[in-house]
Coordinates of C-alpha atoms in Angstrom, one line a residue:
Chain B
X1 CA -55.1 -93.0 -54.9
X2 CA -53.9 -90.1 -53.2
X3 CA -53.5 -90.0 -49.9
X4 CA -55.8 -87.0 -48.1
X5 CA -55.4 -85.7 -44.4
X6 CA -58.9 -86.5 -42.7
X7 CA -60.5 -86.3 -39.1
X8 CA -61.7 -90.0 -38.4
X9 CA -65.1 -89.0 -37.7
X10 CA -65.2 -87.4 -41.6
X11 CA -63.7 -90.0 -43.2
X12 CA -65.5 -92.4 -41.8
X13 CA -68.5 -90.3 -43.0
X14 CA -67.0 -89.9 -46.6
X15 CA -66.4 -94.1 -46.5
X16 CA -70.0 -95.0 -46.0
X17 CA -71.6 -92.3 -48.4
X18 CA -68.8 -94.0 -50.8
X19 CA -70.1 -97.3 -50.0
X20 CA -73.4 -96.4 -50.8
X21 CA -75.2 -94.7 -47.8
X22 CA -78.1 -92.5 -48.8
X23 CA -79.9 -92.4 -45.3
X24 CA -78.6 -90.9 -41.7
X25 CA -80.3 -89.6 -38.6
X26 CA -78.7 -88.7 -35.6
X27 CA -78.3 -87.0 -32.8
X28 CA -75.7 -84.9 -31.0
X29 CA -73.2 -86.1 -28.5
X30 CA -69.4 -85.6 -28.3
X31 CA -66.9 -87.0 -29.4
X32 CA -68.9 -88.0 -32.6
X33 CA -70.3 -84.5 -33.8
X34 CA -68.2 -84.5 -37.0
X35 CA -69.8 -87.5 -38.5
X36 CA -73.5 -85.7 -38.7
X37 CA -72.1 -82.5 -39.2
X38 CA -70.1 -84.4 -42.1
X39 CA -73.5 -86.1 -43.4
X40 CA -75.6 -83.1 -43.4
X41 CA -73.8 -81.3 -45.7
X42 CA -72.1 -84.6 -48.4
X43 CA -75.5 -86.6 -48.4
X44 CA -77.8 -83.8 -50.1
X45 CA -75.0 -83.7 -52.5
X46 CA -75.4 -87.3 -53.8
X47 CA -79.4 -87.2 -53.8
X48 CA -79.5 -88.6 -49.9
X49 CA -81.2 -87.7 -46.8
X50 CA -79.5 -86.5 -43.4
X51 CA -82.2 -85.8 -40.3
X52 CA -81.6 -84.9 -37.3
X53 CA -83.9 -86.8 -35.0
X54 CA -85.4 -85.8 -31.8
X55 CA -83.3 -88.1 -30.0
X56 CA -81.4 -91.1 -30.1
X57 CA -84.3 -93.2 -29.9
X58 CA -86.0 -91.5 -32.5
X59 CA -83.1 -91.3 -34.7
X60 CA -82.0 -95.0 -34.9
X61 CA -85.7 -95.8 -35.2
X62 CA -85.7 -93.7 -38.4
X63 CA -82.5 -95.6 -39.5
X64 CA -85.0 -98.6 -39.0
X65 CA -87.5 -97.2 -41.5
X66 CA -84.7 -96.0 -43.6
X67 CA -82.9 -99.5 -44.3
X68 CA -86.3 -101.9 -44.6
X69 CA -86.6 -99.7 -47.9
X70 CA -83.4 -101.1 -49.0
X71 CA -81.6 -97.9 -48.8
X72 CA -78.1 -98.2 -47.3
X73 CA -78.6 -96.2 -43.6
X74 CA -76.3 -95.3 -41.1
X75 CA -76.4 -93.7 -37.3
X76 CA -73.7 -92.7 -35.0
X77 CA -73.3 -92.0 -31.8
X78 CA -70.9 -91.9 -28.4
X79 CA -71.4 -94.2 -25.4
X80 CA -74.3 -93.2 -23.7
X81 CA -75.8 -92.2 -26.7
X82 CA -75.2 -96.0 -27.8
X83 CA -76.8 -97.3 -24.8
X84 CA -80.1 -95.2 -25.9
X85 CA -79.4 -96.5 -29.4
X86 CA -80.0 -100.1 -28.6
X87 CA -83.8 -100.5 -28.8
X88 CA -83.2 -99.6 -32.5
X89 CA -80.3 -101.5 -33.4
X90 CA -82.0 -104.6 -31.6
X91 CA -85.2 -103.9 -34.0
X92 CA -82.9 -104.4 -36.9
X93 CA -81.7 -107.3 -35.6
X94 CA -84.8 -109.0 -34.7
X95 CA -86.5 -107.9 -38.0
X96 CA -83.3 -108.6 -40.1
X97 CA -82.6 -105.1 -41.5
X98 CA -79.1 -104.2 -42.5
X99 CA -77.8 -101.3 -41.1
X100 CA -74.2 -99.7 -40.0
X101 CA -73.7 -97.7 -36.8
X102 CA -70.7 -96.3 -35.2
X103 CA -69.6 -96.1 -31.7
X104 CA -66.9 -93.3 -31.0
X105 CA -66.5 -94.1 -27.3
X106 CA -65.8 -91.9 -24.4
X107 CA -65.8 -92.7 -20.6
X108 CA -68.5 -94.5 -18.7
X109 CA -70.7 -95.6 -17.2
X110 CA -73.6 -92.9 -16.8
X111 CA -72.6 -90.1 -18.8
X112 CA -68.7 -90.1 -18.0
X113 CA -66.7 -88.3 -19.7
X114 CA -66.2 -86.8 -23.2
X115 CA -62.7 -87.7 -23.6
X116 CA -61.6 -91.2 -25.4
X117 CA -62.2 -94.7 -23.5
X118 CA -62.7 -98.3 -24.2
X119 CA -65.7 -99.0 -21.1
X120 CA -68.4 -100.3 -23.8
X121 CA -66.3 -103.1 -25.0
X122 CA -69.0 -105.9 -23.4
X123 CA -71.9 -104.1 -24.4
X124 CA -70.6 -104.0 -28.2
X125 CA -69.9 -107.4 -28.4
X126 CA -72.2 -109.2 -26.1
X127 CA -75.3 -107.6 -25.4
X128 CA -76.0 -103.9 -27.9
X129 CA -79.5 -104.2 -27.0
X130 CA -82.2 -106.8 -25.4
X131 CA -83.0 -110.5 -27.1
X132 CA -79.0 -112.4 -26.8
X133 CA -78.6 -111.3 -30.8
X134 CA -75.0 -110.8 -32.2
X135 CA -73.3 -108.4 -34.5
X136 CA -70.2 -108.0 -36.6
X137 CA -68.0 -105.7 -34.3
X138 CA -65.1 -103.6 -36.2
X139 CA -62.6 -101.7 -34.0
X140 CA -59.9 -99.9 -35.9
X141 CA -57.0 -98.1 -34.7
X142 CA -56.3 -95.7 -37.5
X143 CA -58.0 -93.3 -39.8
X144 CA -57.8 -95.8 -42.5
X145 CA -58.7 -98.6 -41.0
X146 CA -62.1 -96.9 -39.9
X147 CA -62.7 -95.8 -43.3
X148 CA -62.1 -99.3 -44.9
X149 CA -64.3 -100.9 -42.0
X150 CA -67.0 -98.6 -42.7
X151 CA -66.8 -99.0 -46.1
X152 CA -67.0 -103.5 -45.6
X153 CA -69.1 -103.0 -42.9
X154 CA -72.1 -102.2 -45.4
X155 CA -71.6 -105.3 -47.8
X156 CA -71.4 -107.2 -44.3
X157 CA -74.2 -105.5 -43.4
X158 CA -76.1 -106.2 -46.6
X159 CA -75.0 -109.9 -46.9
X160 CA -76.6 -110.9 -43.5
X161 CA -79.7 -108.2 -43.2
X162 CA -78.2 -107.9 -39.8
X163 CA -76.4 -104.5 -37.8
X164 CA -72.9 -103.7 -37.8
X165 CA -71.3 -102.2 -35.4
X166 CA -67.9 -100.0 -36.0
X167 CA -66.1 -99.3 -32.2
X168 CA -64.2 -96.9 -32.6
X169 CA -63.0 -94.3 -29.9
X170 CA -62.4 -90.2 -29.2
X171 CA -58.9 -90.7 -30.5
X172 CA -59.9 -92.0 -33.8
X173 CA -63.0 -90.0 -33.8
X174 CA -61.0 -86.6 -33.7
X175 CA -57.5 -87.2 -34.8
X176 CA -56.7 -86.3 -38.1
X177 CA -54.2 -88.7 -39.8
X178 CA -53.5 -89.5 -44.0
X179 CA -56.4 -91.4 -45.5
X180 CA -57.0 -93.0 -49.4
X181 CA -60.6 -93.2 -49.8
X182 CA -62.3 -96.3 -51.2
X183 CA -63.8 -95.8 -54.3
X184 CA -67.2 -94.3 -54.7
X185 CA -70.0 -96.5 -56.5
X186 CA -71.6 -95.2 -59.0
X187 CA -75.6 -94.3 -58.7
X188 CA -75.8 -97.3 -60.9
X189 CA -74.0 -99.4 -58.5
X190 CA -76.0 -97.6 -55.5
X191 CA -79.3 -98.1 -57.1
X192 CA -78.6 -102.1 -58.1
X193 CA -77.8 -102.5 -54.5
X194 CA -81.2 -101.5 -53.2
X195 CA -82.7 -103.4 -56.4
X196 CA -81.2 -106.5 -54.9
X197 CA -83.6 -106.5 -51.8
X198 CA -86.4 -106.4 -54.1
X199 CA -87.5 -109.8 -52.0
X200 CA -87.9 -108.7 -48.3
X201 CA -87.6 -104.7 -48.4
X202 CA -90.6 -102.2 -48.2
X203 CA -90.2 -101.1 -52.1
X204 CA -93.7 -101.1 -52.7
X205 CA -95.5 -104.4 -53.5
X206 CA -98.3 -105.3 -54.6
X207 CA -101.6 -105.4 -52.4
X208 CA -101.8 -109.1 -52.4
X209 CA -100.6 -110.7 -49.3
X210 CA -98.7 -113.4 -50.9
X211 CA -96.6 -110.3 -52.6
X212 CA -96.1 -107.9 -49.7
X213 CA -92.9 -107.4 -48.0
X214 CA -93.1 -107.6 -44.1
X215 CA -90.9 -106.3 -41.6
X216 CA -91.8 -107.4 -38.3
X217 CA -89.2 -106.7 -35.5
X218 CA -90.5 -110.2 -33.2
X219 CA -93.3 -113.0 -34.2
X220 CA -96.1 -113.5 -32.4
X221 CA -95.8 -117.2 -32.6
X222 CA -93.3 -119.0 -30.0
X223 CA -92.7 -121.4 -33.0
X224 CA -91.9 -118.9 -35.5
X225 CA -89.9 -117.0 -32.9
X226 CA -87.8 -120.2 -32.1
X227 CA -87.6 -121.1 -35.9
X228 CA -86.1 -117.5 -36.2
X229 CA -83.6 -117.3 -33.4
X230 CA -82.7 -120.7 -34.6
X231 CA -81.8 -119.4 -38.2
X232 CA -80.2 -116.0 -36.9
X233 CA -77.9 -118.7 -34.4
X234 CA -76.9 -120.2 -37.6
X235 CA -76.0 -116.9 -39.1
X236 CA -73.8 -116.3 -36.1
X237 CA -72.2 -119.4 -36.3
X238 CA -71.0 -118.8 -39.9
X239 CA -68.9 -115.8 -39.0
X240 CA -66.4 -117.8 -36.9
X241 CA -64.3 -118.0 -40.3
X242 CA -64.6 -114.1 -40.9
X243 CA -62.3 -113.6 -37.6
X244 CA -59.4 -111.4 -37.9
X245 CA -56.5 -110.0 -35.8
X246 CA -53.1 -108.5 -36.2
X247 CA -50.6 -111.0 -35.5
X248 CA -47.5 -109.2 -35.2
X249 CA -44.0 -110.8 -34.4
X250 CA -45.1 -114.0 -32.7
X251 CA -43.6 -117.0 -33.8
X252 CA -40.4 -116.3 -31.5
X253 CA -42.1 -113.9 -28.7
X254 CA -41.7 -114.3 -25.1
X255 CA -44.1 -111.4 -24.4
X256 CA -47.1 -111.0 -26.0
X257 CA -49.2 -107.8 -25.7
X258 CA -52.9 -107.8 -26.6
X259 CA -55.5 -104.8 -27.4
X260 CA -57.5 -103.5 -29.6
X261 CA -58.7 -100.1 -31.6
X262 CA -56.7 -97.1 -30.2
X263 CA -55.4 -98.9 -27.6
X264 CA -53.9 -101.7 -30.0
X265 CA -51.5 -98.7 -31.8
X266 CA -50.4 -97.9 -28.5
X267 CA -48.8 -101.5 -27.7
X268 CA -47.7 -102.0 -31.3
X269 CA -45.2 -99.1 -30.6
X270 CA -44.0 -100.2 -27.6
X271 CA -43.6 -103.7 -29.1
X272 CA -41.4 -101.6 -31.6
X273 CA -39.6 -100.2 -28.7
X274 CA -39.4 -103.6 -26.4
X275 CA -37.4 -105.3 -29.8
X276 CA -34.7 -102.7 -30.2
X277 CA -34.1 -103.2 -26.3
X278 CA -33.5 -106.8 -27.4
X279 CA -37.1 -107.9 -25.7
X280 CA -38.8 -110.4 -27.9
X281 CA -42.0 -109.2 -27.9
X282 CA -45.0 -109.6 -30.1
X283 CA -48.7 -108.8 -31.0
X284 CA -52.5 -109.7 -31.3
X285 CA -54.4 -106.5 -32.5
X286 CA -57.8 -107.9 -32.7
X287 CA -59.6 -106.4 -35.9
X288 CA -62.8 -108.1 -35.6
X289 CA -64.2 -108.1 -32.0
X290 CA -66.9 -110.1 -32.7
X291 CA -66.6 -112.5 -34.1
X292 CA -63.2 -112.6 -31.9
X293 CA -60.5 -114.2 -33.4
X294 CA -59.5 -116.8 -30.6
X295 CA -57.1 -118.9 -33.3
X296 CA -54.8 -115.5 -33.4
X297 CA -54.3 -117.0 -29.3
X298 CA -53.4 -120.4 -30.5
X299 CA -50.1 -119.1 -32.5
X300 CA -48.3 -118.2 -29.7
X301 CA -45.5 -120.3 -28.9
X302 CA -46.6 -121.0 -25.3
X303 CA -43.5 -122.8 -24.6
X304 CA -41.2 -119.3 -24.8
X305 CA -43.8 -116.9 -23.8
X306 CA -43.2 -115.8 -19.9
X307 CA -46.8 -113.8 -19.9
X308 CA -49.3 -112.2 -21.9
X309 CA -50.0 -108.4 -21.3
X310 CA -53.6 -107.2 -21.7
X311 CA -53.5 -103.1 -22.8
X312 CA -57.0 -101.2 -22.6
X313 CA -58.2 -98.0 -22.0
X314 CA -61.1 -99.6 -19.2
X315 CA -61.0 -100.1 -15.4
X316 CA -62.6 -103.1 -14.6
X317 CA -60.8 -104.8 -17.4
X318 CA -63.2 -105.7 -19.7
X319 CA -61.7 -106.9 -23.3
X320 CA -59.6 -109.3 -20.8
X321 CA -62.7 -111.9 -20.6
X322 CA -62.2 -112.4 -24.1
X323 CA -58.4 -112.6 -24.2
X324 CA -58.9 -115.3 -20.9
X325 CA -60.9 -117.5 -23.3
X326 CA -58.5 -117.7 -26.0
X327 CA -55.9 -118.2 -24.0
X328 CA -57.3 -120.9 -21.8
X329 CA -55.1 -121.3 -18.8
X330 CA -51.2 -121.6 -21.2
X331 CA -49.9 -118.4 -19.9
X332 CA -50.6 -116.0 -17.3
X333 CA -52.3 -112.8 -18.4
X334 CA -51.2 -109.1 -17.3
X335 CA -53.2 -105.9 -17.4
X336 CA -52.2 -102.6 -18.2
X337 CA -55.3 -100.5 -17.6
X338 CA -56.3 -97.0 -17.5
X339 CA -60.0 -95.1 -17.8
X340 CA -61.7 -92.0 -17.0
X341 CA -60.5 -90.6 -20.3
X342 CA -57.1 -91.1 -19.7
X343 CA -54.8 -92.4 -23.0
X344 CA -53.1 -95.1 -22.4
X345 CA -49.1 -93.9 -21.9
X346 CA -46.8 -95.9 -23.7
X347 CA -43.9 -95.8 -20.9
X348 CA -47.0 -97.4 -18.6
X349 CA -47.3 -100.1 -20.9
X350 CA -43.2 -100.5 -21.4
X351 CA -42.9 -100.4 -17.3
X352 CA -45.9 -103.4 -17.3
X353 CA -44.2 -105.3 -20.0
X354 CA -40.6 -105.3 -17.7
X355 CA -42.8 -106.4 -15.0
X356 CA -43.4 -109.7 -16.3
X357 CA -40.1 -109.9 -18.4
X358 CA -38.8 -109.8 -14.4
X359 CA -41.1 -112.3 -13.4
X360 CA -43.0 -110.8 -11.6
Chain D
X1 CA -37.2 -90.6 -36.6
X2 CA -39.8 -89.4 -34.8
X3 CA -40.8 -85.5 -34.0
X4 CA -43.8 -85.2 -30.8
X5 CA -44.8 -81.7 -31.0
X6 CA -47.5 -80.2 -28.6
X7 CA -48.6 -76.8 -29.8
X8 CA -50.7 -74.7 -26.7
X9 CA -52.7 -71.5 -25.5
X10 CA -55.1 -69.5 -25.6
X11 CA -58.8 -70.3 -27.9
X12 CA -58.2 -68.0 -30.2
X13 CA -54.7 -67.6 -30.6
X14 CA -55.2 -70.2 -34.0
X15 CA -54.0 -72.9 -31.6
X16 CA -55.5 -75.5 -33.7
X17 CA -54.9 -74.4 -37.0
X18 CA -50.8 -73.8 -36.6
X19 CA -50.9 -77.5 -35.6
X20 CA -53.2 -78.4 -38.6
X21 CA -51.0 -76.9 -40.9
X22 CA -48.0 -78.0 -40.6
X23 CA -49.6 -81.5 -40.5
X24 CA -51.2 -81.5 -43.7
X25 CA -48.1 -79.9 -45.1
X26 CA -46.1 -83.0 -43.7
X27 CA -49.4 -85.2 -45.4
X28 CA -48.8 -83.7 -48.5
X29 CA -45.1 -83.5 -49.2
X30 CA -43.8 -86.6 -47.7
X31 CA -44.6 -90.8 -47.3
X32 CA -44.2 -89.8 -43.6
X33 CA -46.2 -90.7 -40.6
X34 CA -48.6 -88.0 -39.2
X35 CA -50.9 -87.2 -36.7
X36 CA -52.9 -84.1 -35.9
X37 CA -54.6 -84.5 -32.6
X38 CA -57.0 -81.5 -31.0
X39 CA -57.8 -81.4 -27.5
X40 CA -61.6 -81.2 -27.7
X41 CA -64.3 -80.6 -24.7
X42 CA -64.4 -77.4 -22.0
X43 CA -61.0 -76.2 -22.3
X44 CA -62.0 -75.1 -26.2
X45 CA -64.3 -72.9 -24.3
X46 CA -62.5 -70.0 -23.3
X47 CA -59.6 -71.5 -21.4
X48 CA -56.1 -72.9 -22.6
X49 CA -56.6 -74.9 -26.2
X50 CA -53.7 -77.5 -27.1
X51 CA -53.4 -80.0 -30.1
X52 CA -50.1 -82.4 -30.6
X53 CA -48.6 -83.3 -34.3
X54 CA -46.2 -86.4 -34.4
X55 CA -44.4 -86.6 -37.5
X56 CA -42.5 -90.2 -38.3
X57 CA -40.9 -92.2 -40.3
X58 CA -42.4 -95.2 -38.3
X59 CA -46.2 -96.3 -37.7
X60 CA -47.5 -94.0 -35.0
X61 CA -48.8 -95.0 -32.0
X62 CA -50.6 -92.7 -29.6
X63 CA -51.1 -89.4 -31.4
X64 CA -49.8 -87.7 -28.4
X65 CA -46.4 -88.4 -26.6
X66 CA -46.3 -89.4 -22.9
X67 CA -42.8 -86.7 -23.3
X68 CA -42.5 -83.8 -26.2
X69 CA -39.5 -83.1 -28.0
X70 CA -40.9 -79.9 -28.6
X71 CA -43.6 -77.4 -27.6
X72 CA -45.0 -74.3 -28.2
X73 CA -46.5 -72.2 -26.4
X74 CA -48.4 -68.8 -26.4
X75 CA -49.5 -68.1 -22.9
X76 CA -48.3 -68.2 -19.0
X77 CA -50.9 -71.3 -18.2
X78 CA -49.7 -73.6 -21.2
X79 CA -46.2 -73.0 -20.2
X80 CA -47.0 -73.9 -16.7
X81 CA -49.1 -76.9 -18.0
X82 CA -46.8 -78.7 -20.3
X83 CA -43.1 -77.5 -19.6
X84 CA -42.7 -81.0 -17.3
X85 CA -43.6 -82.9 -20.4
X86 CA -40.6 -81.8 -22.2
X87 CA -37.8 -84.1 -22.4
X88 CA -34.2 -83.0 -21.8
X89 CA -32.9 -82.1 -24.8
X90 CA -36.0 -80.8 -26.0
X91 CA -37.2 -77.5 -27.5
X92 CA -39.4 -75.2 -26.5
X93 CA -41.0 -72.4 -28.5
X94 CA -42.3 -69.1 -26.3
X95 CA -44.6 -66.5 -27.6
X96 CA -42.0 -64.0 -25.4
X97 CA -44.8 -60.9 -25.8
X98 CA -46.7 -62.8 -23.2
X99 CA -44.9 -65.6 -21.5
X100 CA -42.3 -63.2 -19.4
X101 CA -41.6 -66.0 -16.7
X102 CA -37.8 -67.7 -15.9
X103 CA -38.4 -71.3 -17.7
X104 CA -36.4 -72.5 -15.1
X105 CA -35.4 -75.9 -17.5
X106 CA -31.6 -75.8 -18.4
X107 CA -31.6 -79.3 -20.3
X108 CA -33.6 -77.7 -23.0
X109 CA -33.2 -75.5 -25.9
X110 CA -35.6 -72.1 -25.7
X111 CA -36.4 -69.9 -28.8
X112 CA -38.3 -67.2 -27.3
X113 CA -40.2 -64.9 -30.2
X114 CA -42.2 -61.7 -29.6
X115 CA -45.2 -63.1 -32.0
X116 CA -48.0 -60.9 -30.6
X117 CA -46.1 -57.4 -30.7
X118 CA -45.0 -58.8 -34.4
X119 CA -48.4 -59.7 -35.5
X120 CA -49.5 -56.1 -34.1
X121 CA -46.6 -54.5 -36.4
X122 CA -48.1 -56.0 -39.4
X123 CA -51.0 -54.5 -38.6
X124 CA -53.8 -57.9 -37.4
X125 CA -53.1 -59.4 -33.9
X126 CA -54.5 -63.1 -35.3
X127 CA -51.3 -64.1 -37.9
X128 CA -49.6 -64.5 -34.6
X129 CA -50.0 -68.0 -35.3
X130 CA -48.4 -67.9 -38.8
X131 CA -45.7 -66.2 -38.0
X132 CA -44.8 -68.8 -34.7
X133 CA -45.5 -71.7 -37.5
X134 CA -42.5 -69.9 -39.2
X135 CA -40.6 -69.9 -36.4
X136 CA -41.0 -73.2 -35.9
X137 CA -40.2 -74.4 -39.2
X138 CA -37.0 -71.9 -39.9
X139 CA -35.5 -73.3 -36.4
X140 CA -36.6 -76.9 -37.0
X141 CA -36.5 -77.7 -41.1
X142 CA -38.8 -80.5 -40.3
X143 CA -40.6 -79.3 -43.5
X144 CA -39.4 -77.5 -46.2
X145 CA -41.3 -74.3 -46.0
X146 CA -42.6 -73.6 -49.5
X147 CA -44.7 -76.6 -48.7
X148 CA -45.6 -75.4 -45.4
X149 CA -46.3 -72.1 -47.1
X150 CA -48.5 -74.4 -49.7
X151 CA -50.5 -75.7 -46.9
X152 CA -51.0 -72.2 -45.7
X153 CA -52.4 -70.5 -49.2
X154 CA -55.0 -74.1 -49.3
X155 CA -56.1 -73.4 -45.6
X156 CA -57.2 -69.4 -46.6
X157 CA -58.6 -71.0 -49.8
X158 CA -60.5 -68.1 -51.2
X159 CA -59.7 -65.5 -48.7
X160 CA -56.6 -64.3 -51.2
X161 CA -57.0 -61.1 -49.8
X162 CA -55.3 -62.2 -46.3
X163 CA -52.4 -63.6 -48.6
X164 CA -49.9 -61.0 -48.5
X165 CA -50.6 -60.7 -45.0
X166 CA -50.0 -64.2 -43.9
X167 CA -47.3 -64.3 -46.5
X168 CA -45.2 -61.5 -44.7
X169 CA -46.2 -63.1 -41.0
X170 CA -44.6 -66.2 -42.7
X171 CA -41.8 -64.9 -43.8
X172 CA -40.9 -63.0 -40.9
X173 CA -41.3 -65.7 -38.2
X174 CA -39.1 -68.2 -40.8
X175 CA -36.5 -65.5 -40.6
X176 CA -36.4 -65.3 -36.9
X177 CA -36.5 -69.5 -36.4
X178 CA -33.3 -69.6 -39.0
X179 CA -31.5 -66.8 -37.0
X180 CA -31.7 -68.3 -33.7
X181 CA -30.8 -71.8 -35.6
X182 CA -27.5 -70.3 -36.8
X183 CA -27.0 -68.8 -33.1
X184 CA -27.1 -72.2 -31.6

């Protein structure tokens, strides 16, 4: 494949009409205006639909509608406009419709700011709307990694009639870096997929009630309601497997530096940087936020490492609950933190690192 | 090897698309690294406009540099702005029609170039871009230019009538970059 220069937001656009997406509504907000602009113009082109809702609301409501007729549907959106999001996306959930939406992030809470943050890392991967469901969370760092995401995140997706979510940030949103494509499916492939949720989507049954198809976001009956939440905890559960993480340079590190999406680049390099000083330094770059790869925790060599260094782009450190539960009381934890839009410096993350390489 | 480069001024002054340029030239001719990174938000919206380009042989991690090995810069308020990012030893690139100011930095290498009096001599004040872009690659060689020049004919696409234009503006500012290389 050759390798194409693309703005995140537009490949990850391109990836999910490849995948199969023939349905997206959205709604503007910044940092994430590329991927409707993007979908408004390629879907037409391959016989799908692109609306513009009235809102948010109205938008991932229509994604709703969209995927419980089996069509592959996507929405998009930017913090805030996440937050409104989440009466849809918990919809899906509840009613066990697949669909994929994307999070480019900016600052929070309230409206923040436009530029690039990591603030909605807890409501991504513990509460993206009422009702205590889970999703698949995917939070990639380049240009390619949010295409490929995008691209699994629909088999995913499809596989467990339940959301996805793709957090992803204003950096990866809006820089432009060298991307190969996945491969598009054919209208063949495209059209077997819906086929394949012949059983439970709204493709027009018969009138019959044993025959119909019903999507029903809740059950009026506590017992069904139980029964359900007790299948979807199953569902959950099964994921645990699916957890993955860059593990970079472990086995003989005496630092280890953890982050995620954007951020996760960021202390890759300076990892770079730390070993030609002679630092032994290493990496976990979770790729799956939820379900989070705690076993990535359990590789370090606890007996060399003199502290773990948490890097993200939030203030109250937020992805650091997660990283305190993996790592369980072996090491003590560091943060490098920054917010309000602010990219996280490099030499800020070399001066925390030399911190605890000191000691202190 | 890794090259930081900050490009910034005026909206208008093709900001954006010099920095674009010469990173899908360094996508398309090379395994390299690359980044193209626009500032996006109020500033597009009639103030200063900056994007940054890193070009490695490495992964790349932030998209921007904490320090620039080089910048360039087309107005007073960018200069002002990001001439304390530059490390020593760096470079920095002047539009010299506009910025008139002392730089005041002796641990870096300036290449001053009268881009918007040149652009005006060829007749359309907005190649002023192209022609810094060919100062920065004559002075640099961090791209061969025929394949910056490539990059150049796919970004006018079907507006051939601007190529002689832009291929002049090119040509010119390459020719002033490899002077002031040889005057080193």
């Amino acid at each position: 494949m050759a390798r194409v220069f693309m703005k995140g937001c537009e490949a990850m656009a391109e990836a999910a009409v490849r995948a199969g997406c023939r349905f997206f509504a959205g709604y503007p907000i910044t940092p994430q205006n590329e991927i409707p602009e993007y979908m408004s113009r390629r879907l037409p082109e391959v016989g799908g639909h692109f609306v513009q809702g009235e809102s948010e609301v109205a938008s991932v409501s229509m994604v709703y509608g969209a995927a419980a007729s089996g069509t592959r549907s996507m929405t998009s959106s930017s913090s805030p406009g996440i937050s409104l999001k989440s009466e849809g996306v918990s919809y899906c959930a509840s009613a066990r419709v697949p669909m994929v939406y994307i999070n480019v992030a900016r600052g929070g809470p309230g409206v923040g700011s436009i530029q690039p943050a990591q603030m909605d890392y807890l409501q991504a991967t513990k509460a993206s709307g009422n009702g205590g469901f889970r999703m698949r969370v995917f939070a990639p760092a380049t240009v390619q990694e949010a295409a490929d995401m995008v691209y699994a995140a629909f088999d995913y997706a499809d596989r467990d009639r339940n959301p996805v979510l793709i957090l992803s940030d204003g950096v990866v949103g809006t820089m432009m870096e060298p991307v190969e494509l996945p491969p598009m499916k054919t209208e063949e492939e495209v059209a077997a997929i819906k086929e394949s949720k012949r059983s439970w989507a709204i493709v027009g049954h018969k009138l019959d009630y044993a025959h119909r198809a019903w999507i029903q976001p809740g059950q009026w009956s506590t017992l069904l309601q139980q029964k359900e939440n007790e299948a979807a905890a199953a569902l959950y559960e099964s994921w645990k497997s699916d957890a993955r993480a860059e593990e970079y340079l472990l086995e003989d590190a005496e630092i280890v530096l953890t982050s995620y999406g954007i951020c996760g680049r960021i202390a890759k390099s300076a990892v770079n940087v730390l070993r030609r000083e002679g630092v032994k330094a290493g990496l976990i770059r979770p790729l799956t936020v939820y379900p989070f790869p705690y076993g990535a925790y359990d590789r370090i060599d606890y007996r060399r490492v003199k502290g773990i260094l948490d890097v993200e782009m939030s203030i109250p450190a937020l992805f650091l609950e997660d990283v305190e539960t993996a790592v369980a009381g072996r090491a003590r934890i560091s943060t490098c933190l920054c917010s309000g839009g602010n990219i996280m410096s490099r030499d800020a993350v070399l001066r925390a690192a030399a911190k605890i390489m000191e000691g202190n | 090897m890794e090259t930081n480069l900050c490009v910034a001024g005026f909206g208008g002054q093709g900001i954006m698309a010099l920095g674009k340029i010469l990173a899908e030239a360094a996508c398309d001719s090379t395994d390299k690294k690359v980044t193209f990174f626009p500032s996006y938000g109020a500033e597009q919206r009639g103030g200063t406009a900056n994007c940054y380009v890193v070009i490695s042989d490495e992964e790349i991690g932030a998209p921007l540099g904490d320090v620039m090995d080089d910048i360039i810069v087309m107005n007073g308020a960018s200069l002002a702005k990001f001439l304390p990012r530059v490390r020593p030893g760096g470079r920095l690139f002047v539009n010299s029609s506009i910025v008139k100011d002392e730089i005041g930095r002796g641990d870096i290498t300036v290449v001053r170039a009268p881009v918007t009096e040149l652009a005006l001599e060829l007749g359309n004040a907005k190649v002023l871009n192209v022609i810094m872009l060919g100062v920065y690659v004559g002075y640099t060689r961090i791209i061969a230019p025929d394949i910056v020049w490539n990059a150049i004919e796919q970004t006018l696409g079907s507006k051939v009538s601007l190529l002689p234009l832009n291929r002049e503006a090119f040509r010119r500012g390459l020719a002033l970059g490899e002077a002031a290389r040889e005057d080193r």
